Amino acid sequence: LAETENHGIELTINSRNIVSKNFNWTTTLTATWSKERINSLPSGDLIAESLFVGAPIKSIYGFKYAGIWGTEDDADLMSKYNVKPGFIKLETVEKNGDGGVHKYSNDDRMILGHQNPNWILGLNNTFTYRDFDLSVFMMGRFGQTIQSDLLGNYTGEASVTRNQLAGT
């Protein structure tokens, strides 16, 4: 069985800002902080499920983009990465003391963030005038990484036909 560690705090503050015969205004502020971490998995990291020991549940695992290789970049360095101008530039993971300078591969994927927010804030205002009321609610989520497939997925294989965004 997987072992996880979860910590959290929830806070609610209610206020009655204006109370009169015909008009009332109340506010409720809610805040939730949460942090989680996987302490152990039965057979170690489960890359296909994006589950990693020491990382939060719902981690995002993939290539970290660093830009585009340009014509002004060092040709010798580009040859070590096996890329050409116009190819996507990635941050790489060090392998066997190479300082991260090697041909791109799936081993260069890394944890980019997580989908669960660290903070969720909510603010509700209720206005009542005689027999009419209006409620306005706002919510914000902070400290999460949003994963979007809008631009497609990248493959680390360097070739003329596969070194760009891969179809999904």
mmCIF file of the C-alpha atoms, coordinates in Angstrom:
data_MODEL
# 
_entry.id   MODEL 
# 
loop_
_atom_site.group_PDB 
_atom_site.id 
_atom_site.type_symbol 
_atom_site.label_atom_id 
_atom_site.label_alt_id 
_atom_site.label_comp_id 
_atom_site.label_asym_id 
_atom_site.label_entity_id 
_atom_site.label_seq_id 
_atom_site.pdbx_PDB_ins_code 
_atom_site.Cartn_x 
_atom_site.Cartn_y 
_atom_site.Cartn_z 
_atom_site.occupancy 
_atom_site.B_iso_or_equiv 
_atom_site.pdbx_formal_charge 
_atom_site.auth_seq_id 
_atom_site.auth_comp_id 
_atom_site.auth_asym_id 
_atom_site.auth_atom_id 
_atom_site.pdbx_PDB_model_num 
ATOM 1   C CA . LEU A 1 1   ? 0.000   0.000  0.000   1.00 0.00 ? 1   LEU A CA 1 
ATOM 2   C CA . ALA A 1 2   ? 1.042   3.555  -0.667  1.00 0.00 ? 2   ALA A CA 1 
ATOM 3   C CA . GLU A 1 3   ? 1.816   5.746  2.318   1.00 0.00 ? 3   GLU A CA 1 
ATOM 4   C CA . THR A 1 4   ? 1.013   9.456  2.095   1.00 0.00 ? 4   THR A CA 1 
ATOM 5   C CA . GLU A 1 5   ? 1.360   12.417 4.417   1.00 0.00 ? 5   GLU A CA 1 
ATOM 6   C CA . ASN A 1 6   ? -1.261  15.186 4.384   1.00 0.00 ? 6   ASN A CA 1 
ATOM 7   C CA . HIS A 1 7   ? -1.372  18.476 6.272   1.00 0.00 ? 7   HIS A CA 1 
ATOM 8   C CA . GLY A 1 8   ? -4.012  21.146 6.074   1.00 0.00 ? 8   GLY A CA 1 
ATOM 9   C CA . ILE A 1 9   ? -5.649  24.128 7.746   1.00 0.00 ? 9   ILE A CA 1 
ATOM 10  C CA . GLU A 1 10  ? -9.128  25.505 7.182   1.00 0.00 ? 10  GLU A CA 1 
ATOM 11  C CA . LEU A 1 11  ? -10.256 28.945 8.325   1.00 0.00 ? 11  LEU A CA 1 
ATOM 12  C CA . THR A 1 12  ? -13.613 30.728 8.090   1.00 0.00 ? 12  THR A CA 1 
ATOM 13  C CA . ILE A 1 13  ? -14.313 34.316 9.091   1.00 0.00 ? 13  ILE A CA 1 
ATOM 14  C CA . ASN A 1 14  ? -17.871 35.672 9.114   1.00 0.00 ? 14  ASN A CA 1 
ATOM 15  C CA . SER A 1 15  ? -18.738 39.320 9.521   1.00 0.00 ? 15  SER A CA 1 
ATOM 16  C CA . ARG A 1 16  ? -21.909 41.352 9.678   1.00 0.00 ? 16  ARG A CA 1 
ATOM 17  C CA . ASN A 1 17  ? -20.761 44.574 8.043   1.00 0.00 ? 17  ASN A CA 1 
ATOM 18  C CA . ILE A 1 18  ? -24.059 46.492 8.057   1.00 0.00 ? 18  ILE A CA 1 
ATOM 19  C CA . VAL A 1 19  ? -27.194 45.515 9.922   1.00 0.00 ? 19  VAL A CA 1 
ATOM 20  C CA . SER A 1 20  ? -30.196 47.846 9.699   1.00 0.00 ? 20  SER A CA 1 
ATOM 21  C CA . LYS A 1 21  ? -33.969 47.667 9.403   1.00 0.00 ? 21  LYS A CA 1 
ATOM 22  C CA . ASN A 1 22  ? -34.053 47.456 5.574   1.00 0.00 ? 22  ASN A CA 1 
ATOM 23  C CA . PHE A 1 23  ? -30.455 46.627 4.570   1.00 0.00 ? 23  PHE A CA 1 
ATOM 24  C CA . ASN A 1 24  ? -27.974 43.948 5.657   1.00 0.00 ? 24  ASN A CA 1 
ATOM 25  C CA . TRP A 1 25  ? -24.514 43.140 4.341   1.00 0.00 ? 25  TRP A CA 1 
ATOM 26  C CA . THR A 1 26  ? -22.631 40.015 5.465   1.00 0.00 ? 26  THR A CA 1 
ATOM 27  C CA . THR A 1 27  ? -19.273 38.640 4.384   1.00 0.00 ? 27  THR A CA 1 
ATOM 28  C CA . THR A 1 28  ? -17.756 35.183 4.678   1.00 0.00 ? 28  THR A CA 1 
ATOM 29  C CA . LEU A 1 29  ? -14.067 34.583 3.967   1.00 0.00 ? 29  LEU A CA 1 
ATOM 30  C CA . THR A 1 30  ? -12.824 30.993 3.729   1.00 0.00 ? 30  THR A CA 1 
ATOM 31  C CA . ALA A 1 31  ? -9.233  29.831 3.350   1.00 0.00 ? 31  ALA A CA 1 
ATOM 32  C CA . THR A 1 32  ? -7.862  26.316 2.995   1.00 0.00 ? 32  THR A CA 1 
ATOM 33  C CA . TRP A 1 33  ? -4.175  25.389 2.959   1.00 0.00 ? 33  TRP A CA 1 
ATOM 34  C CA . SER A 1 34  ? -3.157  21.861 2.039   1.00 0.00 ? 34  SER A CA 1 
ATOM 35  C CA . LYS A 1 35  ? 0.105   20.014 1.510   1.00 0.00 ? 35  LYS A CA 1 
ATOM 36  C CA . GLU A 1 36  ? 0.551   16.369 0.642   1.00 0.00 ? 36  GLU A CA 1 
ATOM 37  C CA . ARG A 1 37  ? 3.448   14.054 -0.059  1.00 0.00 ? 37  ARG A CA 1 
ATOM 38  C CA . ILE A 1 38  ? 3.867   10.415 -1.010  1.00 0.00 ? 38  ILE A CA 1 
ATOM 39  C CA . ASN A 1 39  ? 6.148   8.749  1.542   1.00 0.00 ? 39  ASN A CA 1 
ATOM 40  C CA . SER A 1 40  ? 6.305   5.304  -0.055  1.00 0.00 ? 40  SER A CA 1 
ATOM 41  C CA . LEU A 1 41  ? 4.931   3.242  -2.931  1.00 0.00 ? 41  LEU A CA 1 
ATOM 42  C CA . PRO A 1 42  ? 4.859   -0.573 -3.063  1.00 0.00 ? 42  PRO A CA 1 
ATOM 43  C CA . SER A 1 43  ? 7.316   -0.837 -5.953  1.00 0.00 ? 43  SER A CA 1 
ATOM 44  C CA . GLY A 1 44  ? 8.919   2.625  -6.022  1.00 0.00 ? 44  GLY A CA 1 
ATOM 45  C CA . ASP A 1 45  ? 8.036   5.441  -8.386  1.00 0.00 ? 45  ASP A CA 1 
ATOM 46  C CA . LEU A 1 46  ? 5.178   4.773  -10.807 1.00 0.00 ? 46  LEU A CA 1 
ATOM 47  C CA . ILE A 1 47  ? 6.204   6.961  -13.746 1.00 0.00 ? 47  ILE A CA 1 
ATOM 48  C CA . ALA A 1 48  ? 3.226   6.000  -15.933 1.00 0.00 ? 48  ALA A CA 1 
ATOM 49  C CA . GLU A 1 49  ? 0.846   7.168  -13.181 1.00 0.00 ? 49  GLU A CA 1 
ATOM 50  C CA . SER A 1 50  ? 2.944   10.271 -12.274 1.00 0.00 ? 50  SER A CA 1 
ATOM 51  C CA . LEU A 1 51  ? 3.379   9.017  -8.700  1.00 0.00 ? 51  LEU A CA 1 
ATOM 52  C CA . PHE A 1 52  ? 6.760   9.690  -7.109  1.00 0.00 ? 52  PHE A CA 1 
ATOM 53  C CA . VAL A 1 53  ? 8.061   9.162  -3.579  1.00 0.00 ? 53  VAL A CA 1 
ATOM 54  C CA . GLY A 1 54  ? 8.596   12.564 -1.938  1.00 0.00 ? 54  GLY A CA 1 
ATOM 55  C CA . ALA A 1 55  ? 6.288   14.380 -4.379  1.00 0.00 ? 55  ALA A CA 1 
ATOM 56  C CA . PRO A 1 56  ? 2.611   15.349 -4.116  1.00 0.00 ? 56  PRO A CA 1 
ATOM 57  C CA . ILE A 1 57  ? -0.180  13.240 -5.560  1.00 0.00 ? 57  ILE A CA 1 
ATOM 58  C CA . LYS A 1 58  ? -1.165  14.409 -9.063  1.00 0.00 ? 58  LYS A CA 1 
ATOM 59  C CA . SER A 1 59  ? 2.355   15.506 -9.921  1.00 0.00 ? 59  SER A CA 1 
ATOM 60  C CA . ILE A 1 60  ? 2.978   16.699 -13.463 1.00 0.00 ? 60  ILE A CA 1 
ATOM 61  C CA . TYR A 1 61  ? 5.885   14.863 -15.067 1.00 0.00 ? 61  TYR A CA 1 
ATOM 62  C CA . GLY A 1 62  ? 7.344   15.810 -18.415 1.00 0.00 ? 62  GLY A CA 1 
ATOM 63  C CA . PHE A 1 63  ? 9.898   17.855 -20.314 1.00 0.00 ? 63  PHE A CA 1 
ATOM 64  C CA . LYS A 1 64  ? 10.790  21.336 -19.058 1.00 0.00 ? 64  LYS A CA 1 
ATOM 65  C CA . TYR A 1 65  ? 10.954  23.706 -21.994 1.00 0.00 ? 65  TYR A CA 1 
ATOM 66  C CA . ALA A 1 66  ? 13.768  26.270 -22.039 1.00 0.00 ? 66  ALA A CA 1 
ATOM 67  C CA . GLY A 1 67  ? 13.128  27.929 -25.405 1.00 0.00 ? 67  GLY A CA 1 
ATOM 68  C CA . ILE A 1 68  ? 14.085  27.336 -29.025 1.00 0.00 ? 68  ILE A CA 1 
ATOM 69  C CA . TRP A 1 69  ? 17.556  26.639 -30.398 1.00 0.00 ? 69  TRP A CA 1 
ATOM 70  C CA . GLY A 1 70  ? 18.580  29.547 -32.624 1.00 0.00 ? 70  GLY A CA 1 
ATOM 71  C CA . THR A 1 71  ? 21.116  30.137 -35.377 1.00 0.00 ? 71  THR A CA 1 
ATOM 72  C CA . GLU A 1 72  ? 23.202  32.189 -32.917 1.00 0.00 ? 72  GLU A CA 1 
ATOM 73  C CA . ASP A 1 73  ? 23.604  29.216 -30.518 1.00 0.00 ? 73  ASP A CA 1 
ATOM 74  C CA . ASP A 1 74  ? 26.934  27.381 -30.333 1.00 0.00 ? 74  ASP A CA 1 
ATOM 75  C CA . ALA A 1 75  ? 27.034  24.752 -33.118 1.00 0.00 ? 75  ALA A CA 1 
ATOM 76  C CA . ASP A 1 76  ? 29.304  22.427 -31.064 1.00 0.00 ? 76  ASP A CA 1 
ATOM 77  C CA . LEU A 1 77  ? 26.880  22.541 -28.145 1.00 0.00 ? 77  LEU A CA 1 
ATOM 78  C CA . MET A 1 78  ? 23.912  21.862 -30.439 1.00 0.00 ? 78  MET A CA 1 
ATOM 79  C CA . SER A 1 79  ? 25.706  18.824 -31.871 1.00 0.00 ? 79  SER A CA 1 
ATOM 80  C CA . LYS A 1 80  ? 26.169  17.422 -28.338 1.00 0.00 ? 80  LYS A CA 1 
ATOM 81  C CA . TYR A 1 81  ? 22.400  17.712 -27.824 1.00 0.00 ? 81  TYR A CA 1 
ATOM 82  C CA . ASN A 1 82  ? 21.832  16.391 -31.387 1.00 0.00 ? 82  ASN A CA 1 
ATOM 83  C CA . VAL A 1 83  ? 19.649  19.385 -32.295 1.00 0.00 ? 83  VAL A CA 1 
ATOM 84  C CA . LYS A 1 84  ? 19.506  22.074 -34.987 1.00 0.00 ? 84  LYS A CA 1 
ATOM 85  C CA . PRO A 1 85  ? 18.287  25.681 -35.010 1.00 0.00 ? 85  PRO A CA 1 
ATOM 86  C CA . GLY A 1 86  ? 14.510  25.747 -34.652 1.00 0.00 ? 86  GLY A CA 1 
ATOM 87  C CA . PHE A 1 87  ? 14.370  22.647 -32.417 1.00 0.00 ? 87  PHE A CA 1 
ATOM 88  C CA . ILE A 1 88  ? 12.847  22.946 -28.947 1.00 0.00 ? 88  ILE A CA 1 
ATOM 89  C CA . LYS A 1 89  ? 15.397  23.548 -26.174 1.00 0.00 ? 89  LYS A CA 1 
ATOM 90  C CA . LEU A 1 90  ? 14.884  21.453 -23.029 1.00 0.00 ? 90  LEU A CA 1 
ATOM 91  C CA . GLU A 1 91  ? 16.353  21.500 -19.557 1.00 0.00 ? 91  GLU A CA 1 
ATOM 92  C CA . THR A 1 92  ? 18.149  18.197 -19.109 1.00 0.00 ? 92  THR A CA 1 
ATOM 93  C CA . VAL A 1 93  ? 18.974  15.915 -16.199 1.00 0.00 ? 93  VAL A CA 1 
ATOM 94  C CA . GLU A 1 94  ? 22.609  15.125 -15.437 1.00 0.00 ? 94  GLU A CA 1 
ATOM 95  C CA . LYS A 1 95  ? 23.659  11.603 -16.434 1.00 0.00 ? 95  LYS A CA 1 
ATOM 96  C CA . ASN A 1 96  ? 26.932  10.034 -15.381 1.00 0.00 ? 96  ASN A CA 1 
ATOM 97  C CA . GLY A 1 97  ? 28.639  13.387 -14.704 1.00 0.00 ? 97  GLY A CA 1 
ATOM 98  C CA . ASP A 1 98  ? 27.906  14.917 -18.127 1.00 0.00 ? 98  ASP A CA 1 
ATOM 99  C CA . GLY A 1 99  ? 26.502  18.131 -16.614 1.00 0.00 ? 99  GLY A CA 1 
ATOM 100 C CA . GLY A 1 100 ? 23.256  17.508 -18.473 1.00 0.00 ? 100 GLY A CA 1 
ATOM 101 C CA . VAL A 1 101 ? 24.862  17.893 -21.914 1.00 0.00 ? 101 VAL A CA 1 
ATOM 102 C CA . HIS A 1 102 ? 23.686  14.894 -23.969 1.00 0.00 ? 102 HIS A CA 1 
ATOM 103 C CA . LYS A 1 103 ? 21.185  13.853 -26.638 1.00 0.00 ? 103 LYS A CA 1 
ATOM 104 C CA . TYR A 1 104 ? 17.620  14.413 -25.405 1.00 0.00 ? 104 TYR A CA 1 
ATOM 105 C CA . SER A 1 105 ? 15.786  11.327 -24.157 1.00 0.00 ? 105 SER A CA 1 
ATOM 106 C CA . ASN A 1 106 ? 12.785  10.393 -22.035 1.00 0.00 ? 106 ASN A CA 1 
ATOM 107 C CA . ASP A 1 107 ? 15.182  10.279 -19.062 1.00 0.00 ? 107 ASP A CA 1 
ATOM 108 C CA . ASP A 1 108 ? 15.229  14.105 -19.207 1.00 0.00 ? 108 ASP A CA 1 
ATOM 109 C CA . ARG A 1 109 ? 11.642  14.332 -18.007 1.00 0.00 ? 109 ARG A CA 1 
ATOM 110 C CA . MET A 1 110 ? 11.207  15.799 -14.530 1.00 0.00 ? 110 MET A CA 1 
ATOM 111 C CA . ILE A 1 111 ? 8.526   16.756 -12.014 1.00 0.00 ? 111 ILE A CA 1 
ATOM 112 C CA . LEU A 1 112 ? 7.220   20.122 -13.213 1.00 0.00 ? 112 LEU A CA 1 
ATOM 113 C CA . GLY A 1 113 ? 4.646   20.792 -10.486 1.00 0.00 ? 113 GLY A CA 1 
ATOM 114 C CA . HIS A 1 114 ? 1.376   19.394 -9.158  1.00 0.00 ? 114 HIS A CA 1 
ATOM 115 C CA . GLN A 1 115 ? -2.309  19.826 -9.942  1.00 0.00 ? 115 GLN A CA 1 
ATOM 116 C CA . ASN A 1 116 ? -3.628  20.214 -6.402  1.00 0.00 ? 116 ASN A CA 1 
ATOM 117 C CA . PRO A 1 117 ? -3.676  23.833 -5.176  1.00 0.00 ? 117 PRO A CA 1 
ATOM 118 C CA . ASN A 1 118 ? -1.791  24.801 -2.018  1.00 0.00 ? 118 ASN A CA 1 
ATOM 119 C CA . TRP A 1 119 ? -4.410  27.458 -1.198  1.00 0.00 ? 119 TRP A CA 1 
ATOM 120 C CA . ILE A 1 120 ? -8.109  27.814 -1.956  1.00 0.00 ? 120 ILE A CA 1 
ATOM 121 C CA . LEU A 1 121 ? -9.682  31.139 -0.996  1.00 0.00 ? 121 LEU A CA 1 
ATOM 122 C CA . GLY A 1 122 ? -13.359 32.034 -1.129  1.00 0.00 ? 122 GLY A CA 1 
ATOM 123 C CA . LEU A 1 123 ? -15.134 35.329 -0.493  1.00 0.00 ? 123 LEU A CA 1 
ATOM 124 C CA . ASN A 1 124 ? -18.925 35.558 -0.289  1.00 0.00 ? 124 ASN A CA 1 
ATOM 125 C CA . ASN A 1 125 ? -20.831 38.827 0.141   1.00 0.00 ? 125 ASN A CA 1 
ATOM 126 C CA . THR A 1 126 ? -24.590 38.825 0.718   1.00 0.00 ? 126 THR A CA 1 
ATOM 127 C CA . PHE A 1 127 ? -26.605 42.015 0.414   1.00 0.00 ? 127 PHE A CA 1 
ATOM 128 C CA . THR A 1 128 ? -30.245 42.084 1.545   1.00 0.00 ? 128 THR A CA 1 
ATOM 129 C CA . TYR A 1 129 ? -32.594 44.986 0.924   1.00 0.00 ? 129 TYR A CA 1 
ATOM 130 C CA . ARG A 1 130 ? -36.138 44.401 2.221   1.00 0.00 ? 130 ARG A CA 1 
ATOM 131 C CA . ASP A 1 131 ? -37.336 41.241 0.402   1.00 0.00 ? 131 ASP A CA 1 
ATOM 132 C CA . PHE A 1 132 ? -34.522 41.142 -2.173  1.00 0.00 ? 132 PHE A CA 1 
ATOM 133 C CA . ASP A 1 133 ? -31.078 39.642 -1.751  1.00 0.00 ? 133 ASP A CA 1 
ATOM 134 C CA . LEU A 1 134 ? -27.933 39.399 -3.840  1.00 0.00 ? 134 LEU A CA 1 
ATOM 135 C CA . SER A 1 135 ? -24.992 37.080 -3.223  1.00 0.00 ? 135 SER A CA 1 
ATOM 136 C CA . VAL A 1 136 ? -21.612 37.526 -4.874  1.00 0.00 ? 136 VAL A CA 1 
ATOM 137 C CA . PHE A 1 137 ? -19.096 34.693 -4.549  1.00 0.00 ? 137 PHE A CA 1 
ATOM 138 C CA . MET A 1 138 ? -15.466 34.690 -5.674  1.00 0.00 ? 138 MET A CA 1 
ATOM 139 C CA . MET A 1 139 ? -12.977 31.850 -5.460  1.00 0.00 ? 139 MET A CA 1 
ATOM 140 C CA . GLY A 1 140 ? -9.268  31.556 -6.179  1.00 0.00 ? 140 GLY A CA 1 
ATOM 141 C CA . ARG A 1 141 ? -6.854  28.629 -6.288  1.00 0.00 ? 141 ARG A CA 1 
ATOM 142 C CA . PHE A 1 142 ? -3.132  29.234 -5.794  1.00 0.00 ? 142 PHE A CA 1 
ATOM 143 C CA . GLY A 1 143 ? 0.076   27.196 -5.809  1.00 0.00 ? 143 GLY A CA 1 
ATOM 144 C CA . GLN A 1 144 ? -0.783  24.649 -8.457  1.00 0.00 ? 144 GLN A CA 1 
ATOM 145 C CA . THR A 1 145 ? 0.469   23.918 -11.946 1.00 0.00 ? 145 THR A CA 1 
ATOM 146 C CA . ILE A 1 146 ? -2.110  23.883 -14.688 1.00 0.00 ? 146 ILE A CA 1 
ATOM 147 C CA . GLN A 1 147 ? -1.491  21.225 -17.306 1.00 0.00 ? 147 GLN A CA 1 
ATOM 148 C CA . SER A 1 148 ? -2.753  22.092 -20.767 1.00 0.00 ? 148 SER A CA 1 
ATOM 149 C CA . ASP A 1 149 ? -2.601  19.995 -23.901 1.00 0.00 ? 149 ASP A CA 1 
ATOM 150 C CA . LEU A 1 150 ? -3.485  23.058 -25.986 1.00 0.00 ? 150 LEU A CA 1 
ATOM 151 C CA . LEU A 1 151 ? -0.009  23.091 -27.566 1.00 0.00 ? 151 LEU A CA 1 
ATOM 152 C CA . GLY A 1 152 ? 0.367   19.313 -27.818 1.00 0.00 ? 152 GLY A CA 1 
ATOM 153 C CA . ASN A 1 153 ? 2.995   17.025 -26.360 1.00 0.00 ? 153 ASN A CA 1 
ATOM 154 C CA . TYR A 1 154 ? 6.715   16.968 -27.073 1.00 0.00 ? 154 TYR A CA 1 
ATOM 155 C CA . THR A 1 155 ? 8.765   13.903 -27.823 1.00 0.00 ? 155 THR A CA 1 
ATOM 156 C CA . GLY A 1 156 ? 12.446  13.854 -26.878 1.00 0.00 ? 156 GLY A CA 1 
ATOM 157 C CA . GLU A 1 157 ? 13.454  11.862 -29.954 1.00 0.00 ? 157 GLU A CA 1 
ATOM 158 C CA . ALA A 1 158 ? 15.617  13.951 -32.265 1.00 0.00 ? 158 ALA A CA 1 
ATOM 159 C CA . SER A 1 159 ? 14.708  13.484 -35.905 1.00 0.00 ? 159 SER A CA 1 
ATOM 160 C CA . VAL A 1 160 ? 13.416  15.632 -38.738 1.00 0.00 ? 160 VAL A CA 1 
ATOM 161 C CA . THR A 1 161 ? 9.872   14.315 -38.304 1.00 0.00 ? 161 THR A CA 1 
ATOM 162 C CA . ARG A 1 162 ? 9.671   13.731 -34.539 1.00 0.00 ? 162 ARG A CA 1 
ATOM 163 C CA . ASN A 1 163 ? 11.593  16.558 -32.851 1.00 0.00 ? 163 ASN A CA 1 
ATOM 164 C CA . GLN A 1 164 ? 8.585   18.825 -32.668 1.00 0.00 ? 164 GLN A CA 1 
ATOM 165 C CA . LEU A 1 165 ? 5.219   18.666 -30.941 1.00 0.00 ? 165 LEU A CA 1 
ATOM 166 C CA . ALA A 1 166 ? 3.878   15.132 -31.042 1.00 0.00 ? 166 ALA A CA 1 
ATOM 167 C CA . GLY A 1 167 ? 0.239   14.487 -31.930 1.00 0.00 ? 167 GLY A CA 1 
ATOM 168 C CA . THR A 1 168 ? -1.970  13.242 -29.125 1.00 0.00 ? 168 THR A CA 1 
# 
